[in-house]
mmCIF file of C-alpha atoms in Angstrom:
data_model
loop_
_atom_site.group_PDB
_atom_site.id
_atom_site.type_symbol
_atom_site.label_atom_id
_atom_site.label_comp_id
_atom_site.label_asym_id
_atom_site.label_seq_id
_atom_site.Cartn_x
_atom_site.Cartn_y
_atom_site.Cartn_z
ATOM 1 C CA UNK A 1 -21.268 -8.195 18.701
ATOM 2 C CA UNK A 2 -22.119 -10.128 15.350
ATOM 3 C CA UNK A 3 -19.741 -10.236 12.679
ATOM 4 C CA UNK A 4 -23.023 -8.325 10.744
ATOM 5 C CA UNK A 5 -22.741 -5.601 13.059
ATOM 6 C CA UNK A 6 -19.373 -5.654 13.179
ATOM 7 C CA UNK A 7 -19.394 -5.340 9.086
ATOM 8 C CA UNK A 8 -21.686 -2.443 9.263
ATOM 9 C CA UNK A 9 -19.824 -0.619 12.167
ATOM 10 C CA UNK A 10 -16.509 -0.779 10.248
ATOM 11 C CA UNK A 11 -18.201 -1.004 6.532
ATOM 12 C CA UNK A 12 -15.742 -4.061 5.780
ATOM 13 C CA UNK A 13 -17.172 -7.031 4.182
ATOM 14 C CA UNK A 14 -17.665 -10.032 6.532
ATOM 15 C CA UNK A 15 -15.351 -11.854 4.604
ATOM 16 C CA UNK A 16 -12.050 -9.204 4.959
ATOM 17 C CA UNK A 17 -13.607 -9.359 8.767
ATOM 18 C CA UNK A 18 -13.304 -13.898 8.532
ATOM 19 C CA UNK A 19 -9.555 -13.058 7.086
ATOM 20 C CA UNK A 20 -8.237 -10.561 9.318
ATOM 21 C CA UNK A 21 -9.426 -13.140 12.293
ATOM 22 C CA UNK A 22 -8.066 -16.005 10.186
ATOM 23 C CA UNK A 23 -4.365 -14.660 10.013
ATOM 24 C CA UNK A 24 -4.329 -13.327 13.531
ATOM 25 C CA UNK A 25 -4.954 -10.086 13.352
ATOM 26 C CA UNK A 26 -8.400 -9.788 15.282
ATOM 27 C CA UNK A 27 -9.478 -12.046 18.285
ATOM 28 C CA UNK A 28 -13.133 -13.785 18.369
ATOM 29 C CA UNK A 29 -14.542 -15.408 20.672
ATOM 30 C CA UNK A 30 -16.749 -18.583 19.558
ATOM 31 C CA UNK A 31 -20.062 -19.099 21.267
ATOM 32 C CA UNK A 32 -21.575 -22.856 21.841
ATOM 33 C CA UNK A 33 -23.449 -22.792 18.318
ATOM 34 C CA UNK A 34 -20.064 -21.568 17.015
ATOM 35 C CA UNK A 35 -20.910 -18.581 15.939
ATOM 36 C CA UNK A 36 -18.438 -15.469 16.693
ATOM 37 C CA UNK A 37 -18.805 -13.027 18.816
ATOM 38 C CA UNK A 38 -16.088 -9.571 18.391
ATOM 39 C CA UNK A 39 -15.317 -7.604 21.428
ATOM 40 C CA UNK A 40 -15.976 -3.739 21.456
ATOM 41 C CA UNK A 41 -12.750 -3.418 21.128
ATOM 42 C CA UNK A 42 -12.424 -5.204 17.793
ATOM 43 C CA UNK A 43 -14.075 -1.975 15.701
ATOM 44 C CA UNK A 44 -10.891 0.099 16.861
ATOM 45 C CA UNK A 45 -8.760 -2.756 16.222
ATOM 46 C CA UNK A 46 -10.051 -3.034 12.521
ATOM 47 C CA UNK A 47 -10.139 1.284 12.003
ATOM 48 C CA UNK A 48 -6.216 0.510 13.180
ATOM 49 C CA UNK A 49 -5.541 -2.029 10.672
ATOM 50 C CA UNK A 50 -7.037 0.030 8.179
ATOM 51 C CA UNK A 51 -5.283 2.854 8.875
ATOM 52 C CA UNK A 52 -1.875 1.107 8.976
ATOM 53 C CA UNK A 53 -2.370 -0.697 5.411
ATOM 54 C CA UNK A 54 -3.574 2.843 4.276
ATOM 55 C CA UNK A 55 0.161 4.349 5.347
ATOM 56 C CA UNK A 56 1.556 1.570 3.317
ATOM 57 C CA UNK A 57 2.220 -1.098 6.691
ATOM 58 C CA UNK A 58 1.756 -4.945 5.396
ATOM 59 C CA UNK A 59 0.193 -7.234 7.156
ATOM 60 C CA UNK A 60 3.286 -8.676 8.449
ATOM 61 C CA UNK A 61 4.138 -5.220 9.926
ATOM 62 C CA UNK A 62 0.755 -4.910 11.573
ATOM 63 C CA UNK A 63 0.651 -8.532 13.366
ATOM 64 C CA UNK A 64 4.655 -7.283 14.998
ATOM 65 C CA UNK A 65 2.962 -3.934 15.869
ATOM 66 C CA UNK A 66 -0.505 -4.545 17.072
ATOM 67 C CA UNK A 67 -0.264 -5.845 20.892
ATOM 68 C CA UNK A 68 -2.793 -8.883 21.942
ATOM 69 C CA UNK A 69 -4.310 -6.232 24.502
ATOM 70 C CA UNK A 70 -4.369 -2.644 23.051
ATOM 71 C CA UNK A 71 -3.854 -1.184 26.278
ATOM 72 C CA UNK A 72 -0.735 -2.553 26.221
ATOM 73 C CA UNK A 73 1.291 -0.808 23.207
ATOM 74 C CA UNK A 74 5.235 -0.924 23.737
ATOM 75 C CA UNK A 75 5.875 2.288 23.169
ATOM 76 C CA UNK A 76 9.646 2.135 21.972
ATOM 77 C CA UNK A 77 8.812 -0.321 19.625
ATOM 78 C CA UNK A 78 5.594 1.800 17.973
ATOM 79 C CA UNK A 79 7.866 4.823 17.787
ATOM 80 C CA UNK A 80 10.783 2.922 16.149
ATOM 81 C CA UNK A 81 8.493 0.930 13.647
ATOM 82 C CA UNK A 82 6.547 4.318 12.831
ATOM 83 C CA UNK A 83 9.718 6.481 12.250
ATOM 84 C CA UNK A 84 11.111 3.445 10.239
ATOM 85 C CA UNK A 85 8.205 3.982 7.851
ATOM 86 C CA UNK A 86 8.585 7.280 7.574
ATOM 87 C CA UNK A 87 11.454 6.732 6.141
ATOM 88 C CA UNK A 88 10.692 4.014 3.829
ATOM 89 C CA UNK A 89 8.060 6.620 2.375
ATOM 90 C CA UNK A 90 10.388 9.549 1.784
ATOM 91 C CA UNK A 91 13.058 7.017 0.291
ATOM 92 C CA UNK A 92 9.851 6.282 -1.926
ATOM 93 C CA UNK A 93 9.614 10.112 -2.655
ATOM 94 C CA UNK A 94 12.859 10.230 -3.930
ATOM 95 C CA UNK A 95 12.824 7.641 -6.126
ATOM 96 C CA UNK A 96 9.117 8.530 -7.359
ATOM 97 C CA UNK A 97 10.320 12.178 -7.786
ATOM 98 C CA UNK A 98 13.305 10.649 -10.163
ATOM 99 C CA UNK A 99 10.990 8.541 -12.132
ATOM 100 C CA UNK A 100 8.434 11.311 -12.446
ATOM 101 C CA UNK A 101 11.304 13.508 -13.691
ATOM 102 C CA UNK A 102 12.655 10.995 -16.420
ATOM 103 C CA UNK A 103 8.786 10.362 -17.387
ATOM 104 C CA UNK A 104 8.489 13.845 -17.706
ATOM 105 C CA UNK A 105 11.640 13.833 -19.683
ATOM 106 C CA UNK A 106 10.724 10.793 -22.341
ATOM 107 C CA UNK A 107 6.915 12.392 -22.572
ATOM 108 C CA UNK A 108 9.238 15.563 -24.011
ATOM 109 C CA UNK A 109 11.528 13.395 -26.233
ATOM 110 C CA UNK A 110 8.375 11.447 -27.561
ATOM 111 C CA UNK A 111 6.670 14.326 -28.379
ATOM 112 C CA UNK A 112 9.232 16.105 -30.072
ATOM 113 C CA UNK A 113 9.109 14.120 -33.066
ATOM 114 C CA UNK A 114 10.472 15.407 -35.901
ATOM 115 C CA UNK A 115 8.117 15.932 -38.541
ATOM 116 C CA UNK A 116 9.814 13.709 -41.270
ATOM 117 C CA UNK A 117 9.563 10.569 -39.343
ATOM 118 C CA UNK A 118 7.144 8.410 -38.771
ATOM 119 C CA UNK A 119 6.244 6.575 -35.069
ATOM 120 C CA UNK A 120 8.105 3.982 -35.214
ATOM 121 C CA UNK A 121 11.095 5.445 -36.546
ATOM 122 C CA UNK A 122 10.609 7.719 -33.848
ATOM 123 C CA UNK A 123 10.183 4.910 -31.793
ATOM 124 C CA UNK A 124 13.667 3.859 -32.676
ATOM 125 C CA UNK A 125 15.140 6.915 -32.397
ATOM 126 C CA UNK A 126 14.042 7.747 -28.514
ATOM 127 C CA UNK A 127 15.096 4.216 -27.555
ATOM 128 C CA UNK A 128 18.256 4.461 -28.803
ATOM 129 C CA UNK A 129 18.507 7.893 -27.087
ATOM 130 C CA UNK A 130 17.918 5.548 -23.836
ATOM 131 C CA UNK A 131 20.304 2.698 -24.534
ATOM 132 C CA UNK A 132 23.134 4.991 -25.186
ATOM 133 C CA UNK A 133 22.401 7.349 -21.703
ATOM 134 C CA UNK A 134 21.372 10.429 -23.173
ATOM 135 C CA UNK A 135 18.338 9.537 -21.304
ATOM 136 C CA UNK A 136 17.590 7.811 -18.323
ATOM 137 C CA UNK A 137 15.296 5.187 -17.147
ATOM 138 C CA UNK A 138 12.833 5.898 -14.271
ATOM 139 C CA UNK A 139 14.738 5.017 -11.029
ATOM 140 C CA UNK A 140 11.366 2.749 -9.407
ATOM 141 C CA UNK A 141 12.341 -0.620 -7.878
ATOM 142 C CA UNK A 142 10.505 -3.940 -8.460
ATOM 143 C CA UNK A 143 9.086 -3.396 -4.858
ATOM 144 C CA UNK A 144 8.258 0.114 -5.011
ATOM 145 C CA UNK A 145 5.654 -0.975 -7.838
ATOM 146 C CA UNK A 146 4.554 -4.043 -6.417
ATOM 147 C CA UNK A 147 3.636 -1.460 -3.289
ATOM 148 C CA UNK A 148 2.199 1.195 -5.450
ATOM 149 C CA UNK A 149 0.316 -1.306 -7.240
ATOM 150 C CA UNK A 150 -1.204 -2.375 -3.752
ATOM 151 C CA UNK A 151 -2.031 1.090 -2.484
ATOM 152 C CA UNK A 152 -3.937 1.702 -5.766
ATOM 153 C CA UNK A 153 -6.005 -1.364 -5.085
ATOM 154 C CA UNK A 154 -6.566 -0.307 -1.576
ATOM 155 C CA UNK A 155 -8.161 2.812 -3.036
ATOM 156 C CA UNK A 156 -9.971 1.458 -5.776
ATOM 157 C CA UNK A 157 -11.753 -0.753 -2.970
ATOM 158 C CA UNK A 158 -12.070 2.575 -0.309
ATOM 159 C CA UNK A 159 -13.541 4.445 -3.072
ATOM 160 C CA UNK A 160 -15.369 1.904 -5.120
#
């Protein structure tokens, strides 16, 4: 099939199509005029990478788990990469649970203001409150935003 059909099969643009082919991901074949032609297969192929990136896989992680012939999946391998995952996510929880909890715990300090101050003696007053440990900061690594950041974009695109 045509990467058109292809695109409207899998309602990807042609151009996520062009860069999932270009970094290895999906195999084309090129005809004499050099225009591609996808292989049934490539629709479950592309529904696969979709999913993966959707549970939070990167690309990297797809390429090492997606075998060149899909009827060929090592199946030690998937079930150690998948439980790995699931692991990375409920680490994730934990730490999103702590950072939601010490959120939830600066909205509360914030808010209770004390009516003879103004904001940004207030402002003052709740980070000092934080610098001296009476509360804590939200427990999120650098990477754990960088991947919430990316699954946020993922569905802004779904959805938008």
């Amino acid at each position: 099939m045509k990467i058109g059909e292809l695109a409207e099969r899998t309602g990807l643009a042609p151009s996520r199509i062009r860069f999932y082919e270009g970094i290895g991901l999906l195999k084309v074949e090129r005809q004499p005029n050099g225009y591609r032609t996808y292989p049934p297969q490539a629709v479950l192929v592309l529904d696969l990478i979709a999913t993966a990136q959707q549970a939070g896989f990167s690309l990297d992680e797809i390429r090492k788990l997606l075998p060149p012939d899909l009827a060929q999946w090592k199946h030690g391998s998937l079930i150690e990469t998948l439980r790995s995952k699931v692991q990375d996510i409920e680490a994730l929880e934990v730490r999103l649970a702590q950072s939601k909890a010490h959120l939830v715990a600066l909205l509360a300090e914030i808010e209770a203001k004390p009516a003879e101050i103004d904001c940004a003696t207030n402002a003052k007053r709740v980070l000092s409150r934080i610098r001296s440990g009476e509360l804590e900061s939200p427990a999120l690594e650098t990477g754990d935003v960088t991947t919430l950041r990316k699954a946020s974009r993922r569905r802004s695109v779904k959805t938008g």
